[in-house]
Short mmCIF file of N, CA and C in Angstrom, two decimals:
data_model
loop_
_atom_site.label_atom_id
_atom_site.label_comp_id
_atom_site.label_asym_id
_atom_site.label_seq_id
_atom_site.Cartn_x
_atom_site.Cartn_y
_atom_site.Cartn_z
N MET A 1072 0.85 -1.17 0.00
CA MET A 1072 0.00 0.00 0.00
C MET A 1072 0.89 1.23 0.00
N ARG A 1073 0.62 2.11 -0.92
CA ARG A 1073 1.42 3.33 -0.99
C ARG A 1073 0.82 4.41 -0.10
N ASN A 1074 1.66 5.33 0.31
CA ASN A 1074 1.22 6.42 1.17
C ASN A 1074 0.54 7.50 0.35
N LEU A 1075 -0.53 8.04 0.89
CA LEU A 1075 -1.20 9.16 0.26
C LEU A 1075 -0.46 10.44 0.65
N ALA A 1076 -0.08 11.23 -0.33
CA ALA A 1076 0.74 12.42 -0.09
C ALA A 1076 0.05 13.44 0.81
N ALA A 1077 -1.27 13.52 0.74
CA ALA A 1077 -2.00 14.51 1.53
C ALA A 1077 -1.87 14.26 3.03
N TYR A 1078 -1.52 13.03 3.42
CA TYR A 1078 -1.44 12.68 4.84
C TYR A 1078 0.00 12.55 5.32
N THR A 1079 0.93 13.08 4.56
CA THR A 1079 2.33 13.09 4.95
C THR A 1079 2.68 14.50 5.43
N ILE A 1080 3.15 14.58 6.67
CA ILE A 1080 3.49 15.87 7.27
C ILE A 1080 5.00 16.02 7.31
N PRO A 1081 5.56 16.98 6.56
CA PRO A 1081 6.99 17.24 6.66
C PRO A 1081 7.28 18.12 7.89
N PHE A 1082 7.65 17.48 8.97
CA PHE A 1082 7.80 18.19 10.24
C PHE A 1082 9.14 18.90 10.38
N VAL A 1083 10.10 18.61 9.51
CA VAL A 1083 11.43 19.21 9.65
C VAL A 1083 11.38 20.73 9.48
N GLY A 1084 10.47 21.25 8.72
CA GLY A 1084 10.39 22.69 8.50
C GLY A 1084 9.49 23.42 9.48
N LEU A 1085 8.85 22.69 10.38
CA LEU A 1085 7.95 23.32 11.33
C LEU A 1085 8.71 23.88 12.53
N LYS A 1086 8.26 25.01 13.03
CA LYS A 1086 8.86 25.60 14.22
C LYS A 1086 8.38 24.85 15.45
N LEU A 1087 9.11 25.00 16.55
CA LEU A 1087 8.67 24.41 17.81
C LEU A 1087 7.35 25.04 18.21
N GLY A 1088 6.45 24.23 18.76
CA GLY A 1088 5.15 24.74 19.17
C GLY A 1088 4.02 23.94 18.56
N LYS A 1089 2.83 24.50 18.62
CA LYS A 1089 1.62 23.81 18.17
C LYS A 1089 1.28 24.18 16.73
N HIS A 1090 0.87 23.17 15.98
CA HIS A 1090 0.47 23.34 14.59
C HIS A 1090 -0.84 22.60 14.36
N GLN A 1091 -1.77 23.25 13.66
CA GLN A 1091 -3.10 22.69 13.43
C GLN A 1091 -3.22 22.20 11.99
N PHE A 1092 -3.79 20.99 11.82
CA PHE A 1092 -4.05 20.42 10.50
C PHE A 1092 -5.50 19.94 10.48
N GLU A 1093 -6.14 20.04 9.31
CA GLU A 1093 -7.51 19.55 9.15
C GLU A 1093 -7.58 18.67 7.92
N TYR A 1094 -8.33 17.58 8.05
CA TYR A 1094 -8.52 16.64 6.95
C TYR A 1094 -10.00 16.31 6.83
N ASP A 1095 -10.50 16.29 5.61
CA ASP A 1095 -11.86 15.84 5.34
C ASP A 1095 -11.77 14.45 4.72
N ILE A 1096 -12.35 13.49 5.41
CA ILE A 1096 -12.26 12.09 4.99
C ILE A 1096 -13.56 11.69 4.30
N ASP A 1097 -13.42 11.09 3.11
CA ASP A 1097 -14.59 10.62 2.37
C ASP A 1097 -14.35 9.19 1.87
N ASN A 1098 -15.19 8.74 0.96
CA ASN A 1098 -15.09 7.35 0.46
C ASN A 1098 -13.75 7.05 -0.20
N GLU A 1099 -13.18 8.01 -0.87
CA GLU A 1099 -11.93 7.80 -1.60
C GLU A 1099 -10.82 7.35 -0.64
N PHE A 1100 -10.81 7.90 0.56
CA PHE A 1100 -9.82 7.53 1.56
C PHE A 1100 -9.94 6.04 1.91
N PHE A 1101 -11.16 5.56 2.10
CA PHE A 1101 -11.36 4.16 2.48
C PHE A 1101 -11.15 3.21 1.31
N GLU A 1102 -11.37 3.69 0.08
CA GLU A 1102 -11.07 2.86 -1.10
C GLU A 1102 -9.58 2.55 -1.18
N HIS A 1103 -8.76 3.48 -0.74
CA HIS A 1103 -7.31 3.26 -0.72
C HIS A 1103 -6.96 2.08 0.19
N PHE A 1104 -7.70 1.93 1.29
CA PHE A 1104 -7.46 0.84 2.24
C PHE A 1104 -8.24 -0.43 1.88
N GLU A 1105 -9.03 -0.35 0.80
CA GLU A 1105 -9.88 -1.46 0.37
C GLU A 1105 -10.83 -1.89 1.48
N TYR A 1106 -11.36 -0.91 2.19
CA TYR A 1106 -12.32 -1.13 3.27
C TYR A 1106 -13.70 -0.81 2.72
N ASP A 1107 -14.55 -1.81 2.58
CA ASP A 1107 -15.83 -1.60 1.92
C ASP A 1107 -17.03 -1.82 2.84
N ASP A 1108 -16.86 -1.72 4.15
CA ASP A 1108 -17.98 -1.85 5.08
C ASP A 1108 -18.80 -0.56 5.17
N LEU A 1109 -18.30 0.51 4.60
CA LEU A 1109 -19.00 1.79 4.66
C LEU A 1109 -19.65 2.09 3.32
N ASN A 1110 -20.87 2.63 3.37
CA ASN A 1110 -21.53 3.09 2.15
C ASN A 1110 -20.99 4.46 1.75
N SER A 1111 -20.79 5.31 2.73
CA SER A 1111 -20.22 6.63 2.50
C SER A 1111 -19.62 7.15 3.80
N ALA A 1112 -18.77 8.14 3.68
CA ALA A 1112 -18.12 8.71 4.87
C ALA A 1112 -18.03 10.22 4.72
N ASN A 1113 -18.24 10.90 5.83
CA ASN A 1113 -18.09 12.34 5.89
C ASN A 1113 -17.55 12.66 7.29
N VAL A 1114 -16.24 12.54 7.43
CA VAL A 1114 -15.60 12.71 8.74
C VAL A 1114 -14.55 13.80 8.65
N LYS A 1115 -14.51 14.63 9.65
CA LYS A 1115 -13.51 15.69 9.73
C LYS A 1115 -12.51 15.32 10.81
N ILE A 1116 -11.24 15.40 10.47
CA ILE A 1116 -10.16 15.11 11.41
C ILE A 1116 -9.46 16.42 11.75
N ASP A 1117 -9.42 16.75 13.02
CA ASP A 1117 -8.65 17.89 13.51
C ASP A 1117 -7.40 17.33 14.16
N LEU A 1118 -6.25 17.73 13.66
CA LEU A 1118 -4.98 17.23 14.18
C LEU A 1118 -4.20 18.39 14.78
N LEU A 1119 -3.81 18.21 16.03
CA LEU A 1119 -2.95 19.18 16.69
C LEU A 1119 -1.59 18.53 16.87
N LEU A 1120 -0.60 19.08 16.20
CA LEU A 1120 0.77 18.57 16.29
C LEU A 1120 1.56 19.55 17.14
N GLU A 1121 2.09 19.04 18.24
CA GLU A 1121 2.93 19.88 19.10
C GLU A 1121 4.36 19.41 18.96
N LYS A 1122 5.18 20.25 18.34
CA LYS A 1122 6.58 19.90 18.11
C LYS A 1122 7.42 20.40 19.28
N LYS A 1123 8.17 19.47 19.86
CA LYS A 1123 9.08 19.80 20.96
C LYS A 1123 10.50 19.49 20.49
N THR A 1124 11.49 19.78 21.30
CA THR A 1124 12.88 19.61 20.86
C THR A 1124 13.24 18.16 20.61
N THR A 1125 12.72 17.22 21.41
CA THR A 1125 13.13 15.81 21.25
C THR A 1125 11.99 14.90 20.81
N MET A 1126 10.79 15.42 20.72
CA MET A 1126 9.65 14.58 20.33
C MET A 1126 8.51 15.44 19.81
N MET A 1127 7.47 14.75 19.32
CA MET A 1127 6.25 15.42 18.87
C MET A 1127 5.06 14.71 19.47
N GLU A 1128 4.03 15.48 19.77
CA GLU A 1128 2.78 14.92 20.28
C GLU A 1128 1.68 15.24 19.28
N LEU A 1129 0.95 14.21 18.87
CA LEU A 1129 -0.15 14.38 17.93
C LEU A 1129 -1.45 14.03 18.62
N THR A 1130 -2.42 14.93 18.51
CA THR A 1130 -3.75 14.69 19.06
C THR A 1130 -4.75 14.74 17.92
N PHE A 1131 -5.36 13.59 17.63
CA PHE A 1131 -6.35 13.48 16.56
C PHE A 1131 -7.75 13.56 17.18
N GLU A 1132 -8.63 14.33 16.56
CA GLU A 1132 -10.04 14.40 16.96
C GLU A 1132 -10.88 14.15 15.71
N ALA A 1133 -11.72 13.12 15.76
CA ALA A 1133 -12.57 12.78 14.62
C ALA A 1133 -14.02 13.12 14.95
N SER A 1134 -14.72 13.74 14.01
CA SER A 1134 -16.14 14.02 14.18
C SER A 1134 -16.80 13.98 12.80
N GLY A 1135 -18.03 13.52 12.79
CA GLY A 1135 -18.76 13.41 11.54
C GLY A 1135 -19.65 12.19 11.56
N SER A 1136 -19.84 11.59 10.39
CA SER A 1136 -20.68 10.40 10.31
C SER A 1136 -20.26 9.52 9.15
N VAL A 1137 -20.57 8.24 9.28
CA VAL A 1137 -20.37 7.28 8.21
C VAL A 1137 -21.70 6.58 7.97
N ASN A 1138 -21.98 6.27 6.74
CA ASN A 1138 -23.21 5.57 6.41
C ASN A 1138 -22.90 4.08 6.35
N VAL A 1139 -23.55 3.31 7.23
CA VAL A 1139 -23.33 1.87 7.32
C VAL A 1139 -24.67 1.16 7.27
N ASN A 1140 -24.62 -0.16 7.07
CA ASN A 1140 -25.84 -0.96 7.09
C ASN A 1140 -26.07 -1.52 8.48
N CYS A 1141 -27.33 -1.52 8.89
CA CYS A 1141 -27.72 -2.06 10.19
C CYS A 1141 -27.47 -3.57 10.21
N ASP A 1142 -26.94 -4.07 11.32
CA ASP A 1142 -26.68 -5.50 11.44
C ASP A 1142 -27.95 -6.33 11.57
N ILE A 1143 -29.06 -5.70 11.97
CA ILE A 1143 -30.31 -6.43 12.15
C ILE A 1143 -31.16 -6.41 10.88
N THR A 1144 -31.33 -5.22 10.31
CA THR A 1144 -32.24 -5.07 9.16
C THR A 1144 -31.54 -4.87 7.83
N ASN A 1145 -30.26 -4.60 7.85
CA ASN A 1145 -29.47 -4.30 6.66
C ASN A 1145 -29.89 -2.98 6.00
N GLU A 1146 -30.62 -2.15 6.74
CA GLU A 1146 -31.02 -0.82 6.26
C GLU A 1146 -29.85 0.14 6.46
N PRO A 1147 -29.53 0.97 5.47
CA PRO A 1147 -28.44 1.95 5.65
C PRO A 1147 -28.88 3.08 6.59
N TYR A 1148 -27.95 3.56 7.37
CA TYR A 1148 -28.20 4.71 8.24
C TYR A 1148 -26.87 5.41 8.53
N ASP A 1149 -26.96 6.65 8.99
CA ASP A 1149 -25.77 7.44 9.32
C ASP A 1149 -25.38 7.20 10.77
N GLN A 1150 -24.18 6.67 10.97
CA GLN A 1150 -23.64 6.42 12.31
C GLN A 1150 -22.74 7.58 12.69
N PRO A 1151 -23.06 8.30 13.77
CA PRO A 1151 -22.18 9.40 14.19
C PRO A 1151 -20.80 8.87 14.61
N ILE A 1152 -19.78 9.62 14.28
CA ILE A 1152 -18.40 9.27 14.64
C ILE A 1152 -17.87 10.36 15.55
N ASP A 1153 -17.32 9.93 16.67
CA ASP A 1153 -16.72 10.87 17.61
C ASP A 1153 -15.61 10.12 18.33
N GLY A 1154 -14.37 10.43 18.02
CA GLY A 1154 -13.26 9.72 18.62
C GLY A 1154 -12.02 10.57 18.71
N SER A 1155 -11.07 10.10 19.49
CA SER A 1155 -9.81 10.82 19.62
C SER A 1155 -8.67 9.83 19.78
N LEU A 1156 -7.48 10.28 19.44
CA LEU A 1156 -6.28 9.46 19.52
C LEU A 1156 -5.11 10.36 19.88
N PHE A 1157 -4.29 9.88 20.80
CA PHE A 1157 -3.10 10.62 21.20
C PHE A 1157 -1.89 9.79 20.82
N LEU A 1158 -0.93 10.38 20.12
CA LEU A 1158 0.25 9.68 19.64
C LEU A 1158 1.50 10.50 19.95
N VAL A 1159 2.51 9.82 20.48
CA VAL A 1159 3.79 10.45 20.74
C VAL A 1159 4.79 9.93 19.72
N ILE A 1160 5.54 10.83 19.11
CA ILE A 1160 6.57 10.45 18.14
C ILE A 1160 7.92 10.82 18.73
N LYS A 1161 8.77 9.80 18.85
CA LYS A 1161 10.14 10.02 19.33
C LYS A 1161 11.10 9.55 18.25
N PHE A 1162 12.37 9.82 18.45
CA PHE A 1162 13.38 9.45 17.48
C PHE A 1162 14.32 8.43 18.10
N GLY A 1163 14.70 7.43 17.29
CA GLY A 1163 15.58 6.37 17.77
C GLY A 1163 16.44 5.84 16.65
N ASP A 1164 17.03 4.66 16.90
CA ASP A 1164 17.93 4.06 15.91
C ASP A 1164 17.19 3.50 14.70
N GLU A 1165 15.98 2.94 14.96
CA GLU A 1165 15.23 2.34 13.85
C GLU A 1165 13.75 2.55 14.03
N PHE A 1166 13.00 2.40 12.94
CA PHE A 1166 11.55 2.57 12.94
C PHE A 1166 10.91 1.52 13.83
N ASN A 1167 9.94 1.94 14.67
CA ASN A 1167 9.23 1.01 15.54
C ASN A 1167 7.83 1.55 15.80
N ASP A 1168 6.82 0.79 15.37
CA ASP A 1168 5.44 1.19 15.62
C ASP A 1168 4.67 0.10 16.36
N GLU A 1169 5.38 -0.70 17.16
CA GLU A 1169 4.75 -1.81 17.89
C GLU A 1169 3.83 -1.31 18.99
N ASN A 1170 4.15 -0.19 19.61
CA ASN A 1170 3.30 0.38 20.65
C ASN A 1170 2.28 1.30 19.98
N GLU A 1171 1.00 1.13 20.33
CA GLU A 1171 -0.04 1.91 19.66
C GLU A 1171 -0.04 3.39 20.03
N ASP A 1172 0.58 3.75 21.15
CA ASP A 1172 0.64 5.16 21.57
C ASP A 1172 1.97 5.83 21.29
N LEU A 1173 2.94 5.06 20.79
CA LEU A 1173 4.28 5.59 20.59
C LEU A 1173 4.81 5.15 19.23
N LEU A 1174 5.30 6.10 18.47
CA LEU A 1174 5.92 5.82 17.18
C LEU A 1174 7.37 6.29 17.26
N ILE A 1175 8.29 5.39 16.94
CA ILE A 1175 9.70 5.75 16.94
C ILE A 1175 10.17 5.83 15.49
N LEU A 1176 10.65 7.02 15.12
CA LEU A 1176 11.18 7.24 13.78
C LEU A 1176 12.70 7.27 13.85
N PRO A 1177 13.38 6.79 12.79
CA PRO A 1177 14.84 6.84 12.79
C PRO A 1177 15.35 8.29 12.77
N HIS A 1178 16.51 8.50 13.37
CA HIS A 1178 17.13 9.82 13.32
C HIS A 1178 17.33 10.20 11.85
N GLY A 1179 17.13 11.45 11.53
CA GLY A 1179 17.29 11.90 10.16
C GLY A 1179 16.00 11.88 9.37
N GLU A 1180 14.95 11.30 9.91
CA GLU A 1180 13.64 11.28 9.24
C GLU A 1180 13.10 12.71 9.24
N PHE A 1181 12.45 13.11 8.17
CA PHE A 1181 11.98 14.49 8.07
C PHE A 1181 10.48 14.61 7.87
N GLU A 1182 9.77 13.47 7.74
CA GLU A 1182 8.33 13.53 7.56
C GLU A 1182 7.68 12.30 8.19
N VAL A 1183 6.38 12.40 8.46
CA VAL A 1183 5.62 11.29 9.02
C VAL A 1183 4.29 11.18 8.28
N ASN A 1184 3.90 9.96 7.97
CA ASN A 1184 2.62 9.72 7.31
C ASN A 1184 1.62 9.26 8.36
N ILE A 1185 0.47 9.92 8.43
CA ILE A 1185 -0.51 9.65 9.48
C ILE A 1185 -1.77 8.96 8.97
N GLN A 1186 -1.79 8.51 7.72
CA GLN A 1186 -3.01 7.93 7.15
C GLN A 1186 -3.48 6.69 7.91
N GLN A 1187 -2.56 5.85 8.36
CA GLN A 1187 -2.94 4.63 9.08
C GLN A 1187 -3.61 4.96 10.41
N TYR A 1188 -3.13 5.99 11.08
CA TYR A 1188 -3.71 6.38 12.36
C TYR A 1188 -5.11 6.96 12.19
N ILE A 1189 -5.32 7.72 11.12
CA ILE A 1189 -6.65 8.26 10.83
C ILE A 1189 -7.62 7.12 10.51
N TYR A 1190 -7.16 6.19 9.69
CA TYR A 1190 -7.98 5.04 9.31
C TYR A 1190 -8.40 4.26 10.57
N GLU A 1191 -7.45 3.94 11.43
CA GLU A 1191 -7.75 3.16 12.63
C GLU A 1191 -8.67 3.93 13.57
N LEU A 1192 -8.47 5.23 13.71
CA LEU A 1192 -9.32 6.05 14.57
C LEU A 1192 -10.77 5.99 14.12
N ILE A 1193 -11.01 6.13 12.84
CA ILE A 1193 -12.38 6.13 12.33
C ILE A 1193 -13.00 4.74 12.43
N VAL A 1194 -12.28 3.72 11.99
CA VAL A 1194 -12.84 2.36 11.99
C VAL A 1194 -13.12 1.90 13.41
N LEU A 1195 -12.24 2.23 14.35
CA LEU A 1195 -12.46 1.82 15.74
C LEU A 1195 -13.52 2.66 16.45
N SER A 1196 -13.93 3.77 15.86
CA SER A 1196 -15.00 4.59 16.43
C SER A 1196 -16.38 4.07 16.04
N ILE A 1197 -16.44 3.17 15.08
CA ILE A 1197 -17.71 2.57 14.66
C ILE A 1197 -18.04 1.45 15.64
N PRO A 1198 -19.26 1.42 16.18
CA PRO A 1198 -19.60 0.36 17.13
C PRO A 1198 -19.51 -1.03 16.49
N LEU A 1199 -19.20 -2.04 17.31
CA LEU A 1199 -19.14 -3.40 16.80
C LEU A 1199 -20.51 -3.86 16.31
N LYS A 1200 -21.55 -3.56 17.06
CA LYS A 1200 -22.91 -3.90 16.65
C LYS A 1200 -23.57 -2.63 16.17
N ARG A 1201 -23.85 -2.61 14.88
CA ARG A 1201 -24.42 -1.42 14.27
C ARG A 1201 -25.94 -1.59 14.18
N VAL A 1202 -26.66 -0.81 14.97
CA VAL A 1202 -28.11 -0.93 15.03
C VAL A 1202 -28.73 0.40 14.61
N HIS A 1203 -29.62 0.34 13.64
CA HIS A 1203 -30.33 1.52 13.14
C HIS A 1203 -31.09 2.16 14.31
N PRO A 1204 -31.02 3.50 14.44
CA PRO A 1204 -31.73 4.16 15.55
C PRO A 1204 -33.23 3.88 15.53
N GLY A 1205 -33.80 3.65 14.35
CA GLY A 1205 -35.22 3.34 14.25
C GLY A 1205 -35.57 1.99 14.84
N VAL A 1206 -34.62 1.08 14.88
CA VAL A 1206 -34.85 -0.23 15.50
C VAL A 1206 -34.92 -0.06 17.01
N GLU A 1207 -34.04 0.76 17.55
CA GLU A 1207 -33.97 0.96 18.99
C GLU A 1207 -35.21 1.68 19.53
N ASP A 1208 -35.72 2.68 18.79
CA ASP A 1208 -36.89 3.41 19.30
C ASP A 1208 -38.21 2.93 18.69
N GLY A 1209 -38.15 1.94 17.80
CA GLY A 1209 -39.38 1.33 17.26
C GLY A 1209 -40.02 2.09 16.12
N THR A 1210 -39.35 3.07 15.54
CA THR A 1210 -39.96 3.87 14.48
C THR A 1210 -39.63 3.37 13.07
N LEU A 1211 -38.70 2.42 12.94
CA LEU A 1211 -38.30 1.94 11.62
C LEU A 1211 -39.33 0.93 11.11
N ASP A 1212 -39.83 1.16 9.91
CA ASP A 1212 -40.77 0.23 9.28
C ASP A 1212 -39.99 -0.55 8.23
N SER A 1213 -39.74 -1.82 8.50
CA SER A 1213 -38.91 -2.64 7.62
C SER A 1213 -39.51 -4.02 7.49
N GLU A 1214 -39.41 -4.58 6.29
CA GLU A 1214 -39.90 -5.94 6.06
C GLU A 1214 -39.11 -6.94 6.91
N VAL A 1215 -37.82 -6.68 7.06
CA VAL A 1215 -36.97 -7.58 7.84
C VAL A 1215 -37.43 -7.61 9.29
N LEU A 1216 -37.72 -6.44 9.86
CA LEU A 1216 -38.20 -6.39 11.24
C LEU A 1216 -39.54 -7.10 11.39
N ASP A 1217 -40.41 -6.90 10.40
CA ASP A 1217 -41.71 -7.58 10.45
C ASP A 1217 -41.53 -9.09 10.43
N LYS A 1218 -40.63 -9.57 9.60
CA LYS A 1218 -40.37 -11.01 9.51
C LYS A 1218 -39.76 -11.54 10.81
N LEU A 1219 -38.83 -10.79 11.38
CA LEU A 1219 -38.22 -11.20 12.65
C LEU A 1219 -39.26 -11.28 13.76
N GLU A 1220 -40.16 -10.31 13.78
CA GLU A 1220 -41.19 -10.33 14.82
C GLU A 1220 -42.15 -11.49 14.60
N GLU A 1221 -42.47 -11.75 13.35
CA GLU A 1221 -43.35 -12.88 13.04
C GLU A 1221 -42.73 -14.19 13.50
N LEU A 1222 -41.46 -14.35 13.23
CA LEU A 1222 -40.78 -15.58 13.62
C LEU A 1222 -40.62 -15.69 15.14
N SER A 1223 -40.43 -14.59 15.81
CA SER A 1223 -40.29 -14.65 17.27
C SER A 1223 -41.62 -15.01 17.92
N ILE A 1224 -42.75 -14.58 17.37
CA ILE A 1224 -44.05 -14.95 17.91
C ILE A 1224 -44.26 -16.45 17.75
N ASN A 1225 -43.87 -16.99 16.59
CA ASN A 1225 -43.99 -18.44 16.39
C ASN A 1225 -43.14 -19.20 17.39
N ASN A 1226 -41.97 -18.69 17.67
CA ASN A 1226 -41.10 -19.36 18.66
C ASN A 1226 -41.74 -19.36 20.03
N ASN A 1227 -42.41 -18.26 20.38
CA ASN A 1227 -43.08 -18.20 21.69
C ASN A 1227 -44.24 -19.18 21.76
N GLU A 1228 -44.97 -19.35 20.66
CA GLU A 1228 -46.08 -20.32 20.64
C GLU A 1228 -45.55 -21.74 20.80
N ASN A 1229 -44.41 -22.03 20.14
CA ASN A 1229 -43.82 -23.36 20.26
C ASN A 1229 -43.35 -23.63 21.68
N LYS A 1230 -42.87 -22.61 22.37
CA LYS A 1230 -42.41 -22.80 23.74
C LYS A 1230 -43.58 -23.13 24.66
N ASN A 1231 -44.74 -22.51 24.39
CA ASN A 1231 -45.92 -22.82 25.21
C ASN A 1231 -46.33 -24.27 25.02
N ASP A 1232 -46.20 -24.77 23.80
CA ASP A 1232 -46.54 -26.17 23.55
C ASP A 1232 -45.58 -27.09 24.29
N GLU A 1233 -44.33 -26.68 24.39
CA GLU A 1233 -43.33 -27.52 25.05
C GLU A 1233 -43.50 -27.50 26.57
N ASP A 1234 -44.21 -26.49 27.10
CA ASP A 1234 -44.42 -26.42 28.54
C ASP A 1234 -45.28 -27.57 29.04
N GLU A 1235 -46.14 -28.10 28.19
CA GLU A 1235 -46.94 -29.27 28.57
C GLU A 1235 -46.04 -30.49 28.49
N ILE A 1236 -45.73 -31.04 29.66
CA ILE A 1236 -44.76 -32.14 29.74
C ILE A 1236 -45.50 -33.47 29.58
N ASP A 1237 -44.88 -34.33 28.81
CA ASP A 1237 -45.40 -35.67 28.61
C ASP A 1237 -45.40 -36.39 29.97
N PRO A 1238 -46.50 -37.03 30.36
CA PRO A 1238 -46.60 -37.67 31.68
C PRO A 1238 -45.55 -38.78 31.88
N ARG A 1239 -45.04 -39.32 30.80
CA ARG A 1239 -44.02 -40.37 30.95
C ARG A 1239 -42.74 -39.81 31.57
N TRP A 1240 -42.44 -38.55 31.29
CA TRP A 1240 -41.24 -37.92 31.88
C TRP A 1240 -41.41 -37.76 33.39
N ASP A 1241 -42.62 -37.49 33.82
CA ASP A 1241 -42.86 -37.37 35.26
C ASP A 1241 -42.55 -38.68 35.97
N LYS A 1242 -42.90 -39.78 35.36
CA LYS A 1242 -42.63 -41.09 35.97
C LYS A 1242 -41.12 -41.33 36.06
N LEU A 1243 -40.39 -40.89 35.02
CA LEU A 1243 -38.94 -41.04 35.06
C LEU A 1243 -38.32 -40.15 36.14
N LYS A 1244 -38.86 -38.98 36.33
CA LYS A 1244 -38.34 -38.09 37.36
C LYS A 1244 -38.57 -38.69 38.75
N ASN A 1245 -39.66 -39.42 38.90
CA ASN A 1245 -39.93 -40.08 40.18
C ASN A 1245 -38.88 -41.10 40.50
N LEU A 1246 -38.32 -41.75 39.50
CA LEU A 1246 -37.27 -42.73 39.74
C LEU A 1246 -36.04 -42.07 40.40
N LEU A 1247 -35.74 -40.85 39.99
CA LEU A 1247 -34.62 -40.12 40.58
C LEU A 1247 -34.92 -39.79 42.05
N ASN A 1248 -36.14 -39.46 42.35
CA ASN A 1248 -36.52 -39.05 43.70
C ASN A 1248 -36.64 -40.24 44.65
N ASP A 1249 -36.78 -41.44 44.14
CA ASP A 1249 -37.00 -42.61 44.98
C ASP A 1249 -35.75 -43.10 45.67
N LYS A 1250 -34.63 -42.57 45.41
CA LYS A 1250 -33.37 -43.05 46.01
C LYS A 1250 -33.42 -43.05 47.45
#
């Protein structure tokens, strides 16, 4: 996977202090990662980069929405996105990104690509179980919901039939009690 140039920050020319960056994330960004669980995306990333003499601190703030399909009804809906990520960049002998909160860049490096961190921030901000708000408050009218309700009523009727126990089982239970 190649790096997208728009998400590469050349920090060598930046003065010490705080620097603000903004990114608008849409479908094209996720196509680069071949991530197709989203119908559409409209997320704004606010990045605050604080450059210090020996390290940099990056604070990512994501806000917006992504259009996803409901796990219950498969109906598309807009899922609000609200997340943050804090990353420390230090310099060392070799590249190391094993720690999720710390990135070590080799000495002499002059830029950092942040596309992977933005991708992970947005994807991890999406709930594991995606439920349409209309399902939760009962306002969604869907054939799938109607079918699920129909099937659940049938299951309840079958359970009532099973509550009537065959008298032969009672006799077997008595054998256990006779000890």
